[in-house]
Short mmCIF file of C-alpha atoms and ligand atoms in Angstrom, two decimals:
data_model
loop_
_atom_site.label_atom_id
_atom_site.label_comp_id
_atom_site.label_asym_id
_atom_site.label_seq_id
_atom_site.Cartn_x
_atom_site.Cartn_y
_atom_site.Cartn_z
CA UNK K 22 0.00 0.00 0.00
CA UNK K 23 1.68 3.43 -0.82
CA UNK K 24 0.66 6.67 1.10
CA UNK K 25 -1.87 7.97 -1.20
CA UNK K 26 -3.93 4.86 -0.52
CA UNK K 27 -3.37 5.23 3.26
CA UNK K 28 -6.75 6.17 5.30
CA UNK K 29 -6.69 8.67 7.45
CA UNK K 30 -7.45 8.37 10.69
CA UNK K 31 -6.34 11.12 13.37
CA UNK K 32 -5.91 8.89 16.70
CA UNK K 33 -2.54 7.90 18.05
CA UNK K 34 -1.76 4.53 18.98
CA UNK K 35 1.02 3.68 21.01
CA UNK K 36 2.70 -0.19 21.30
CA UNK K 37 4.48 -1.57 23.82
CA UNK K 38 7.05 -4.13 22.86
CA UNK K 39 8.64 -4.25 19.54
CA UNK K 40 9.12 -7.89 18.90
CA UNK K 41 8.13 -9.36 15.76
CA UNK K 42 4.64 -9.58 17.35
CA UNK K 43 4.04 -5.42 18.52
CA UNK K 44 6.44 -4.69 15.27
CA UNK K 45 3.74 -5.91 12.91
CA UNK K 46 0.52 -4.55 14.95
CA UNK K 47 2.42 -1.26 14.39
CA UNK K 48 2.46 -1.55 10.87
CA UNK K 49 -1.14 -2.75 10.54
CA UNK K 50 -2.08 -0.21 12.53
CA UNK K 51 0.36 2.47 10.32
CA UNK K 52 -1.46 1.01 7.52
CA UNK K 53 -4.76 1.97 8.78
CA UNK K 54 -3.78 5.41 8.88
CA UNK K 55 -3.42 5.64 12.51
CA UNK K 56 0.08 7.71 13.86
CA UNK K 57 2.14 4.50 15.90
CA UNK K 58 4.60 4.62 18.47
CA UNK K 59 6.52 1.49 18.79
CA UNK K 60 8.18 1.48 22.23
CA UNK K 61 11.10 -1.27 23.66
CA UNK K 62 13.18 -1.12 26.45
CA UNK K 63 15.77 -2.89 24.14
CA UNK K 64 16.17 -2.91 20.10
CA UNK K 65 13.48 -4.81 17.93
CA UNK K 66 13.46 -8.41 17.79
CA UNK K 67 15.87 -8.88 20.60
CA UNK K 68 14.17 -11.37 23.02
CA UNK K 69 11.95 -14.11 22.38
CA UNK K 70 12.24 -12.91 18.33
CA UNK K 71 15.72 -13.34 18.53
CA UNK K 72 16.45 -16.99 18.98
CA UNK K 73 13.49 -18.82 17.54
CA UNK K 74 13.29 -21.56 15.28
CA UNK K 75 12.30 -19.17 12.53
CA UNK K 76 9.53 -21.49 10.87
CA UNK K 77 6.00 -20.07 9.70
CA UNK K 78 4.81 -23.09 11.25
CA UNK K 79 1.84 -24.06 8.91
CA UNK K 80 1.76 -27.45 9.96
CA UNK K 81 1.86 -26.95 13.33
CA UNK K 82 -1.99 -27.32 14.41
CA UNK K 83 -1.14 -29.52 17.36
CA UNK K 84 -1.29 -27.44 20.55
CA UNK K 85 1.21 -28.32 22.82
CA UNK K 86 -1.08 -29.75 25.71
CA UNK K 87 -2.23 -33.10 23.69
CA UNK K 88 -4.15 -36.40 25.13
CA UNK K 89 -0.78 -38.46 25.69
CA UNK K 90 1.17 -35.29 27.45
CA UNK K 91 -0.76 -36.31 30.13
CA UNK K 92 0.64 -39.93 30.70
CA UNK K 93 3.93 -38.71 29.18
CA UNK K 94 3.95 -35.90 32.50
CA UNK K 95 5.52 -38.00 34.69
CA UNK K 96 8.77 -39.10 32.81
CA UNK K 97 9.02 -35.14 31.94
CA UNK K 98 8.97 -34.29 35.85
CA UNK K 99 11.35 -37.33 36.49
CA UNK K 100 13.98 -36.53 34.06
CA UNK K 101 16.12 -33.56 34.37
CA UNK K 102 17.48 -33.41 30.78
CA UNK K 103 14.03 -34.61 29.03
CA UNK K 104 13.07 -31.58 26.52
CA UNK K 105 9.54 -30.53 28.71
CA UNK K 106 10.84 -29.51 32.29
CA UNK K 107 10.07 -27.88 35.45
CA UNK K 108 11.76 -26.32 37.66
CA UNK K 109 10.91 -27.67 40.85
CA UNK K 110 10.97 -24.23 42.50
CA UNK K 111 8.75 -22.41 40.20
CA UNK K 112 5.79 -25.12 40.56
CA UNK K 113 3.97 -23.43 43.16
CA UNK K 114 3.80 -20.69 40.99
CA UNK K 115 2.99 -22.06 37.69
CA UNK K 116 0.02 -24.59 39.68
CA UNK K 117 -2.77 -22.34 37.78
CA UNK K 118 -1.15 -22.46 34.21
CA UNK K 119 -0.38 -26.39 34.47
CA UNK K 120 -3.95 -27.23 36.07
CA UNK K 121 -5.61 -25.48 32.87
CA UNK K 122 -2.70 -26.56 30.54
CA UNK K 123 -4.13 -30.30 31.67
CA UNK K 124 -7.61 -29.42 31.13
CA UNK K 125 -6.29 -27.89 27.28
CA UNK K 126 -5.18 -31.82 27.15
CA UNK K 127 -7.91 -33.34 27.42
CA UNK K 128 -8.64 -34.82 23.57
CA UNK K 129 -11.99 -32.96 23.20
CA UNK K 130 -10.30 -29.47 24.24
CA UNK K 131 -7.13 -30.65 22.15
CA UNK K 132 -9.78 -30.68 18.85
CA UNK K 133 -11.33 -28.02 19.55
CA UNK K 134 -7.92 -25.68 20.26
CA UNK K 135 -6.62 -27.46 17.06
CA UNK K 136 -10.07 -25.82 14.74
CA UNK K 137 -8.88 -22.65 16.09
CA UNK K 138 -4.96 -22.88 15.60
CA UNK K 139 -5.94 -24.38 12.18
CA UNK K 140 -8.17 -21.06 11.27
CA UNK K 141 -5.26 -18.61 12.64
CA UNK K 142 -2.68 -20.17 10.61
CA UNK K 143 -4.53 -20.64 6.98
CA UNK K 144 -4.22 -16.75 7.15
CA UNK K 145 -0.49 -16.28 7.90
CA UNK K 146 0.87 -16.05 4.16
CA UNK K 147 -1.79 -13.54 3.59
CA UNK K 148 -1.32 -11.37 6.42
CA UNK K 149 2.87 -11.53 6.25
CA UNK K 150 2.34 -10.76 2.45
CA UNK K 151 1.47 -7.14 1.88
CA UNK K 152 4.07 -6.13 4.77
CA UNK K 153 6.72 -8.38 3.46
CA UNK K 154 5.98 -6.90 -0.24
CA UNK K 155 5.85 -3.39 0.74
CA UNK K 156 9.26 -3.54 2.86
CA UNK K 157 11.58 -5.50 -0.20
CA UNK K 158 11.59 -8.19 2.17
CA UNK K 159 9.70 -10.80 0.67
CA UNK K 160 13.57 -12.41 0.58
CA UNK K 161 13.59 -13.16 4.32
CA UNK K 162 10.66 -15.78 4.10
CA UNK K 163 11.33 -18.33 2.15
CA UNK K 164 9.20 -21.89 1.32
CA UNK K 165 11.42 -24.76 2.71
CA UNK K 166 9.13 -27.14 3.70
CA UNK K 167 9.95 -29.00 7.03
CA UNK K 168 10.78 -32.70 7.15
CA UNK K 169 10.31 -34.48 10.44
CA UNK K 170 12.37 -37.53 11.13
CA UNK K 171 11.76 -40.88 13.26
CA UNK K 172 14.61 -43.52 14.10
CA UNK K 173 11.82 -46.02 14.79
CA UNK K 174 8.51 -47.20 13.28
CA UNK K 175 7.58 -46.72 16.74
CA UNK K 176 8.06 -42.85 17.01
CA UNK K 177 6.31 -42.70 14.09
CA UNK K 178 3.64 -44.25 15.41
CA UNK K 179 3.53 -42.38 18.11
CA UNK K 180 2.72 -38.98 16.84
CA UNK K 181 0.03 -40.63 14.53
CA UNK K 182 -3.02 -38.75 16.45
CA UNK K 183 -1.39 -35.08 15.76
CA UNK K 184 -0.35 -36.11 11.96
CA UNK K 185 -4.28 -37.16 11.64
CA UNK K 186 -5.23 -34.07 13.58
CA UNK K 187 -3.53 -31.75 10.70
CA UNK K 188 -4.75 -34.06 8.09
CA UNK K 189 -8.29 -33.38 9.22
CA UNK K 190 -7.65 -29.73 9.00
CA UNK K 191 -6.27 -29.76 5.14
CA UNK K 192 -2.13 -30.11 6.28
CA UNK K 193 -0.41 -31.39 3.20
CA UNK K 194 1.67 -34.13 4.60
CA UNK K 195 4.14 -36.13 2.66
CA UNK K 196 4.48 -39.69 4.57
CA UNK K 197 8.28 -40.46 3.15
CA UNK K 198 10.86 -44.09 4.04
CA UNK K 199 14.15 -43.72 5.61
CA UNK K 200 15.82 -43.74 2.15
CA UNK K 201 13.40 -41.19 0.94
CA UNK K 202 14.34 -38.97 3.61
CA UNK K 203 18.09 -39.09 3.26
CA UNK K 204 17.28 -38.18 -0.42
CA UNK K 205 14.91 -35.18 0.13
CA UNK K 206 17.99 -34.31 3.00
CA UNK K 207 21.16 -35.78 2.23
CA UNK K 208 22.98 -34.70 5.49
CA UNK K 209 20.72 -37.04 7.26
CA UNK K 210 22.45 -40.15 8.67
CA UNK K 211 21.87 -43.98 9.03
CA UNK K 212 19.25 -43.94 12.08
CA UNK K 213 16.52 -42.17 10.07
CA UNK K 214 13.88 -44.76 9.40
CA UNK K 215 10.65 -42.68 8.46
CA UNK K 216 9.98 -39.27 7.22
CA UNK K 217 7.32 -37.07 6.85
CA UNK K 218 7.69 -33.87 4.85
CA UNK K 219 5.32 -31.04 5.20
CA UNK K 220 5.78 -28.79 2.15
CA UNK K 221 3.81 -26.00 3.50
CA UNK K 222 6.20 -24.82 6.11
CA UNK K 223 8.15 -21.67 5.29
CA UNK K 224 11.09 -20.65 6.70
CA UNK K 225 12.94 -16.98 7.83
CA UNK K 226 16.54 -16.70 7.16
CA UNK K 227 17.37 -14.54 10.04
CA UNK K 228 14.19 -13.92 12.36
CA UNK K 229 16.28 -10.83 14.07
CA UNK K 230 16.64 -9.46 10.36
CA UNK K 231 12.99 -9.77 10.39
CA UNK K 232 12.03 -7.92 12.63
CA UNK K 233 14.80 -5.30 12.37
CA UNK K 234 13.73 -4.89 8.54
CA UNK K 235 10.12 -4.44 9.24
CA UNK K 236 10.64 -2.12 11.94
CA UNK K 237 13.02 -0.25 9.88
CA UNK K 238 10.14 0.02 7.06
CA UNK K 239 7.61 0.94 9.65
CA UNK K 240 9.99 4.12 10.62
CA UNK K 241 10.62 5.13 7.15
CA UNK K 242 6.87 5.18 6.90
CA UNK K 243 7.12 7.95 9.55
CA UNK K 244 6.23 5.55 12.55
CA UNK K 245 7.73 6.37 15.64
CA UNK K 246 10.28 3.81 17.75
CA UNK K 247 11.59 4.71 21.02
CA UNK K 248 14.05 2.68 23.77
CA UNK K 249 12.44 3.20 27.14
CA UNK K 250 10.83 1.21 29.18
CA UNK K 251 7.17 1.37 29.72
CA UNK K 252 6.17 1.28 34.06
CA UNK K 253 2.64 1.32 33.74
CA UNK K 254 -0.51 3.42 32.26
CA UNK K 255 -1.42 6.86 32.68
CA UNK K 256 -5.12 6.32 34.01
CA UNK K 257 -7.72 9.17 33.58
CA UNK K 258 -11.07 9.49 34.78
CA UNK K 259 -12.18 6.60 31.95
CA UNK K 260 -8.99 4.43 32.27
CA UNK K 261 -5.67 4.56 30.54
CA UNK K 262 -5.02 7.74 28.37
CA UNK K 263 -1.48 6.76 28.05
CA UNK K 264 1.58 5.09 28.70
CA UNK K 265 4.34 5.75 31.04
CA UNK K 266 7.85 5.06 31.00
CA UNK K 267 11.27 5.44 32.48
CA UNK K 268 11.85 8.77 30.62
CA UNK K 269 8.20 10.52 30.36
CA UNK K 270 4.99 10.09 28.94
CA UNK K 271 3.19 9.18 25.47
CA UNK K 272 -0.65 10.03 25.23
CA UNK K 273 -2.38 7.65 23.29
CA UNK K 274 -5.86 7.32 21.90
CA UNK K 275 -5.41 3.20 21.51
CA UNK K 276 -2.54 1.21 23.61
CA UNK K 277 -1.35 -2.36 22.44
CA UNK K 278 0.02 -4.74 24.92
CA UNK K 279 2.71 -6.55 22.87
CA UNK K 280 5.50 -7.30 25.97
CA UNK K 281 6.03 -10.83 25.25
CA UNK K 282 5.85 -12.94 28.37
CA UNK K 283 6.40 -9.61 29.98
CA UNK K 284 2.54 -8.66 29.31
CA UNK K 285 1.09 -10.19 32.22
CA UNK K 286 2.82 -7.87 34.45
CA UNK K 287 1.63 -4.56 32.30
CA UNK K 288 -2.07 -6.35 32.15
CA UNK K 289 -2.25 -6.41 36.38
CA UNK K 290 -1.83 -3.19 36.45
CA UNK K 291 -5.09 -2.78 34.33
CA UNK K 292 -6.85 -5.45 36.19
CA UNK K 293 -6.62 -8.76 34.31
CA UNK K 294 -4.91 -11.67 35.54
CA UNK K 295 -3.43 -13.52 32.29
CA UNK K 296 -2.20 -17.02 32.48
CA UNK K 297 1.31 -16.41 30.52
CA UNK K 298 4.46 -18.80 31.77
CA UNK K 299 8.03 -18.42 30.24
CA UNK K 300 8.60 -21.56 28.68
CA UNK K 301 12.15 -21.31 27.84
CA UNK K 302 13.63 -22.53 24.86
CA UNK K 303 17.42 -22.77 24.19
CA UNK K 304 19.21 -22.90 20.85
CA UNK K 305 22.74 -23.07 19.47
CA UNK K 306 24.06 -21.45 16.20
CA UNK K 307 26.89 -23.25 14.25
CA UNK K 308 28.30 -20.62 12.40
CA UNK K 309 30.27 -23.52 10.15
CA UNK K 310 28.84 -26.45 10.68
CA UNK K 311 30.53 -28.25 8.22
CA UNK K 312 27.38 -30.04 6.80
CA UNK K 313 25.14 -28.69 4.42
CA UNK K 314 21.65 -28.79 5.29
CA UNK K 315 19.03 -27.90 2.63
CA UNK K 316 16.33 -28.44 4.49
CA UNK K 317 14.72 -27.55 8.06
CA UNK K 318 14.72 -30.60 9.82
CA UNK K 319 13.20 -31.97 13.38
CA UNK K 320 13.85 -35.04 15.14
CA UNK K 321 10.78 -36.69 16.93
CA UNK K 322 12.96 -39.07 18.78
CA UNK K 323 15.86 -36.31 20.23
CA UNK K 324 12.99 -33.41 20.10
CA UNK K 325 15.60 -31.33 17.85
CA UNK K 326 14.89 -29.02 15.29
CA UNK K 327 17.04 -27.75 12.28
CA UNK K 328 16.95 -24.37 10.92
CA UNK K 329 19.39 -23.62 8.03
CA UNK K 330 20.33 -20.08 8.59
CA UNK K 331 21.88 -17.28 7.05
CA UNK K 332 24.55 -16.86 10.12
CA UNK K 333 24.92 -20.75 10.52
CA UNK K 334 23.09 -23.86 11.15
CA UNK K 335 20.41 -22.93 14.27
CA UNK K 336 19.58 -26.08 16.75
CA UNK K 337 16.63 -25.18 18.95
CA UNK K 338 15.27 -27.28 21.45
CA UNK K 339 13.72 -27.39 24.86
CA UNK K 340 10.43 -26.24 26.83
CA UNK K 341 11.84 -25.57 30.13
CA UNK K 342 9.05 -23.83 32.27
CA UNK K 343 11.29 -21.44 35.00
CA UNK K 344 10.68 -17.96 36.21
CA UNK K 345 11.59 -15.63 33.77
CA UNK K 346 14.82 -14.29 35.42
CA UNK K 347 16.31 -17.57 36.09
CA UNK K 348 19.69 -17.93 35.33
CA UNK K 349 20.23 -20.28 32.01
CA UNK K 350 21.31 -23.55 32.52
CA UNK K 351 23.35 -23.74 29.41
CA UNK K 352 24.09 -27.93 30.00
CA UNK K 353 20.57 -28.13 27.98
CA UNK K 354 21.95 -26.39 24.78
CA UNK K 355 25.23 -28.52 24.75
CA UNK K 356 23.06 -31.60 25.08
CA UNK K 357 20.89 -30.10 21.93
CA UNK K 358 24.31 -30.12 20.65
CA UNK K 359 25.40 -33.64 21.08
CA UNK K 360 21.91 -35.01 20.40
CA UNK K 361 22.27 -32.93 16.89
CA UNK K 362 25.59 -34.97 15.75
CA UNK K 363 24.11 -38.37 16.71
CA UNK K 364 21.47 -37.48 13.31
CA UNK K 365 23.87 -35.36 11.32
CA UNK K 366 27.26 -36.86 11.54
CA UNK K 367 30.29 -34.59 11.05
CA UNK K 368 28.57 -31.56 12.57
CA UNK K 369 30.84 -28.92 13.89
CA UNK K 370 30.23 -26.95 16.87
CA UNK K 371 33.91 -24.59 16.21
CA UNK K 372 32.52 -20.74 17.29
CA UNK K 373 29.10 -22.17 18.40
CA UNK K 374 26.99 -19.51 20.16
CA UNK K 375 24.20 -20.24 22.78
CA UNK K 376 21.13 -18.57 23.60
CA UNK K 377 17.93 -19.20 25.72
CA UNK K 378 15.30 -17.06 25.29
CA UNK K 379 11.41 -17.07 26.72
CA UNK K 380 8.65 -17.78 24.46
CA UNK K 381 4.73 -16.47 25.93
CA UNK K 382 2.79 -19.28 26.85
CA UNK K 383 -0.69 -19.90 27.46
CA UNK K 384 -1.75 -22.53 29.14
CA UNK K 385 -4.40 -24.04 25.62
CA UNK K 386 -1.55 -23.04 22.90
CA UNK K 387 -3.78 -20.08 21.93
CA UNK K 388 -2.90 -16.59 21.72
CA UNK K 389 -4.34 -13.81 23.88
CA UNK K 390 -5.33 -11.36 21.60
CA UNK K 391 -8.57 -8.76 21.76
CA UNK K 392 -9.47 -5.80 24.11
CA UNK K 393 -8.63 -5.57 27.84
CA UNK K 394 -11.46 -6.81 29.65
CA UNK K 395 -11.91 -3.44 32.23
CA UNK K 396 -10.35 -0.74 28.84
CA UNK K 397 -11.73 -1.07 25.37
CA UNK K 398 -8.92 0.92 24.25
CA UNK K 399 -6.61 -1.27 24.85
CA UNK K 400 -5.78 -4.19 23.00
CA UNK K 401 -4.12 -7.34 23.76
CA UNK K 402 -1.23 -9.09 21.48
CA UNK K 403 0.72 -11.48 23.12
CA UNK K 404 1.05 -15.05 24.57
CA UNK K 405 1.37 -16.84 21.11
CA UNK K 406 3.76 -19.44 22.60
CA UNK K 407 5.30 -21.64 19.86
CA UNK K 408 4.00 -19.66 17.10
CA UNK K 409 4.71 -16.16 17.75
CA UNK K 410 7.10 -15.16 14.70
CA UNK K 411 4.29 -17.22 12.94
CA UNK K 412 0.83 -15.62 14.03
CA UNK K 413 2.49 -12.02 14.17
CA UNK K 414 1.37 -10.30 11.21
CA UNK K 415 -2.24 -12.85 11.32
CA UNK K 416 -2.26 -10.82 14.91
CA UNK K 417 -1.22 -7.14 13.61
CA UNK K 418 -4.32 -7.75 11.13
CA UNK K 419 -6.85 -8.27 13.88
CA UNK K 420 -5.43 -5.44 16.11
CA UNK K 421 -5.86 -3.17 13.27
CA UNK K 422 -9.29 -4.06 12.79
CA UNK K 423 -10.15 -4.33 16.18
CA UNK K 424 -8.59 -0.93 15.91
CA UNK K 425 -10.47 0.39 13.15
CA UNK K 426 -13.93 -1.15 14.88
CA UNK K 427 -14.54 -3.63 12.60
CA UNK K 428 -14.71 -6.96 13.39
CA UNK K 429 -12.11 -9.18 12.05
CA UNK K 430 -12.61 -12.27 10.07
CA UNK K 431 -11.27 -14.83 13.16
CA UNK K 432 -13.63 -15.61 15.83
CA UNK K 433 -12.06 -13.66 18.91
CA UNK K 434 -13.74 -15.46 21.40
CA UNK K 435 -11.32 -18.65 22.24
CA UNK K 436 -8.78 -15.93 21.95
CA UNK K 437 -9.81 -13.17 24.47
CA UNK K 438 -8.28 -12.43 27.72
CA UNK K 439 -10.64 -13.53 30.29
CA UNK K 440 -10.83 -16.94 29.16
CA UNK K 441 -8.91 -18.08 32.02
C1 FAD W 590 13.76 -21.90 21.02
C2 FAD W 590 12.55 -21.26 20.40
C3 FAD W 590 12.14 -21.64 19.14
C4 FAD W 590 10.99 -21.06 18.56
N1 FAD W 590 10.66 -21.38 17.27
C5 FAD W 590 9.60 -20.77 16.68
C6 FAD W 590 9.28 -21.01 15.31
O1 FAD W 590 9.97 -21.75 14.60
N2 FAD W 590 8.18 -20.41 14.79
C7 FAD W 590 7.40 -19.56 15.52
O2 FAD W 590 6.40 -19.06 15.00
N3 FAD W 590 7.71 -19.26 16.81
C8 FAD W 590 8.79 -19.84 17.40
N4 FAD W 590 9.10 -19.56 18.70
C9 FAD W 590 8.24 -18.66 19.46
C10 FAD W 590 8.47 -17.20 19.10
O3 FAD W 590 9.84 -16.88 19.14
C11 FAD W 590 7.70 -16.30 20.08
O4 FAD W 590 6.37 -16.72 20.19
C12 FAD W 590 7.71 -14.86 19.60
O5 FAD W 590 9.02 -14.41 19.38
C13 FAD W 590 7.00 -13.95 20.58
O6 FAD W 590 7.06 -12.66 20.05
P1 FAD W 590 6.62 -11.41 20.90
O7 FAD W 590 6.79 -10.23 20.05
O8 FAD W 590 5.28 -11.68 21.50
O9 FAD W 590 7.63 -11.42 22.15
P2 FAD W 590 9.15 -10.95 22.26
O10 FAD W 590 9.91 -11.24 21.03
O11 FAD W 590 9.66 -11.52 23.53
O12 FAD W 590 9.03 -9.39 22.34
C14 FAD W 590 8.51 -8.73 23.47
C15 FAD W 590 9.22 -7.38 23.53
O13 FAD W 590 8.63 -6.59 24.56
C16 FAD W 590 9.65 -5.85 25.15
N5 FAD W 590 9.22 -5.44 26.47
C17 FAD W 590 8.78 -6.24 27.47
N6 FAD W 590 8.42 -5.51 28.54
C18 FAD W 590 8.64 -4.22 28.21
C19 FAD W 590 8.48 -3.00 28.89
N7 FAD W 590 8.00 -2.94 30.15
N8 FAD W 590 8.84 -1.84 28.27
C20 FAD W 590 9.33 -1.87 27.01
N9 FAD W 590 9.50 -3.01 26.30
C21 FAD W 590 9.16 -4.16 26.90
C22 FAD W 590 10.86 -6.79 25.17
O14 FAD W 590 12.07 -6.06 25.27
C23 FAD W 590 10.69 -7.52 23.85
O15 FAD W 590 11.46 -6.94 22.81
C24 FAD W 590 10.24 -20.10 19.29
C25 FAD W 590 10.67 -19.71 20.57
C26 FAD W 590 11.82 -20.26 21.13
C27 FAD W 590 12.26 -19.79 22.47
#
């Protein structure tokens, strides 16, 4: 959209966070003629948008909380180094999330979650498309596929439910042999004895260049971005008229909440209690990894994924639920590591980098994302867990309708805020 086709509309919005989540409300919101102020205590893209995986996760209609999470709970608790963990300390804590995260796995709430995941992401590519077009970045994205590989028929077996669960929602799935896999990826080693390749899946190159690049376009469209760090809401005699932060003030007309995991704290202070945990995932970047992966890969039975990137080859793994602040416990990212070479042999870890970062969880795999319950003018963006870098711009669409007062083409209500 160029600027003689941009609406006018007098109001001043102001978003807090500038990950790739708040960074592409702005720019729906910029597009809707609105003046935006993007504000983050840091630069964009530097915390949860930093580290991920950096796959539009198409497939991914599974929430996290499924039927046999529930008998598989224990082993997770047990073992220190499986890929789901607690810490101990934080349970008391993290009781609420984990008693509704159990009721989100029950098999009829697992459907139903997976109808709505299902209806978010058939509108990604259309929502990333006119912002990707209009900043020259449409060469960040790019359509890898993703091919997920077993070691046993058994694995394979075992995540039969969530491949039927996508078929049932239109998923193009690829069922592929052992030999068929090491063909479609030739890095892949002798343990691979099933495949299946999901050709939908598109993949950033650099999910920090992302967000820097649309964030970039959004200022040269004469959007605002400051570094400060917002304390809390300027409240009036009809609620919140503004933001505050460490260095002054910004009036605002509409305020998004876009913190990341950090939004429950901001969304107290207007009266909502949100059920957001940090579940922390680690990843290490081999900047020559001496192997030449073509595809994004992940491994069912080591719970590793694969992300051919342009600084390196990215290994991500990990749900570790742990207060936000807690210090790293970077053993988990060398084990990613180690598990990663077992699959790919001759990878090399020379000038590896690690990183742990925490992505917004709710406790159903379903973002939060619609006005505060107590302040119609201000909207909620945040707690999109797994698929954050995927359901951005999806989310950026419905905050600039919700915005504009119309109402957006996605059903709001399993999304809204008070569903907890
Ligand atoms: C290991 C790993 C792999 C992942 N892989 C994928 C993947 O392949 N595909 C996918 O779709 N998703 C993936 N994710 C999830 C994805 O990264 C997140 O869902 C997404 O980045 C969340 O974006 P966000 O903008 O909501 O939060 P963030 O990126 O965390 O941004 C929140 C921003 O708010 C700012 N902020 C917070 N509080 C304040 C304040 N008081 N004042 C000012 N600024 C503030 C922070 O500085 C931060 O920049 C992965 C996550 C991890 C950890």
């Amino acid at each position: 959209m160029n600027d003689q086709q941009t609406p006018k509309d007098d109001r001043h919005a102001v978003v807090i966070g500038a990950g790739i989540v708040g960074t592409c409300c702005a720019l729906y919101l910029q597009r809707a003629g609105l003046a935006v102020t993007l504000i983050d205590r840091d630069g964009p893209g530097e915390a949860a948008s930093f580290g991920n995986a950096g796959a539009l996760g198409l497939a991914s209609v599974p929430p996290l909380g499924m039927p046999d999470t529930l008998w598989k709970a224990p082993k997770m608790i047990l073992d220190p180094m499986h890929p789901l963990t607690l810490r101990w300390g934080h349970l008391p804590k993290a009781l609420p999330w984990f008693l509704h995260f159990t009721l989100a796995s029950l098999r009829s709430r697992a459907e139903a979650i997976a109808d709505v995941r299902a209806d978010l992401l058939g509108r990604v590519n259309d929502s990333y498309a006119p912002l990707l077009d209009d900043a020259g970045a449409k060469d960040l994205i790019h359509n890898a596929g993703l091919l997920m590989v077993f070691e046993s028929d058994r694995s394979r077996a075992e995540v039969e439910y969530a491949l039927e669960m996508r078929r049932r929602r239109g998923v193009k799935i690829e069922e592929l042999s052992g030999d068929e896999a090491r063909e479609m990826e030739p890095a892949l080693g002798p343990l691979i004895k099933r495949g299946v390749f999901f050709p939908q899946v598109s993949q950033t190159v650099s999910p920090l260049r992302l967000t820097q690049t649309l964030a970039q376009h959004f200022q040269n469209r004469g959007g605002m971005l400051r570094r400060e760090t917002v304390k809390g809401f300027d409240f009036g005699p009809d609620g919140p008229k503004g933001v505050v932060t460490d260095t002054g003030q910004h009036d605002a007309d509409i305020m998004v909440l876009a913190a990341g995991v950090w939004s429950k704290f901001l969304a107290r202070q207007l009266g909502t209690r949100v059920l957001l945990e940090a579940e922390r995932g680690y990843h290490t970047v081999l900047p020559n990894p001496g192997v030449d992966i073509r595809v994004p890969l992940v491994s069912e039975d080591r719970h590793v994924t694969f992300g051919p990137m342009e600084d390196g080859l990215r290994l991500t793994s990990m749900a570790e639920f742990a207060a936000i602040e807690a210090a790293p416990d970077y053993a988990r990212a060398e084990r990613i590591f180690a598990a990663a070479r077992e699959l790919i042999p001759g990878l090399d870890a020379e000038g590896a980098t690690e990183w742990v970062g925490s992505r917004p969880s709710t406790p159903d795999s379903i973002p939060v994302i619609g006005p505060s319950p107590r302040f119609a003018n201000v909207l909620f963006a945040f707690g999109h867990g797994h698929l954050g870098l995927t359901l951005a711009a999806v989310t950026g669409r419905i905050v600039a309708d919700l915005a504009q007062g119309r109402r957006p083409e996605t059903d709001l209500n399993p999304l809204r805020p008070d569903r907890f």
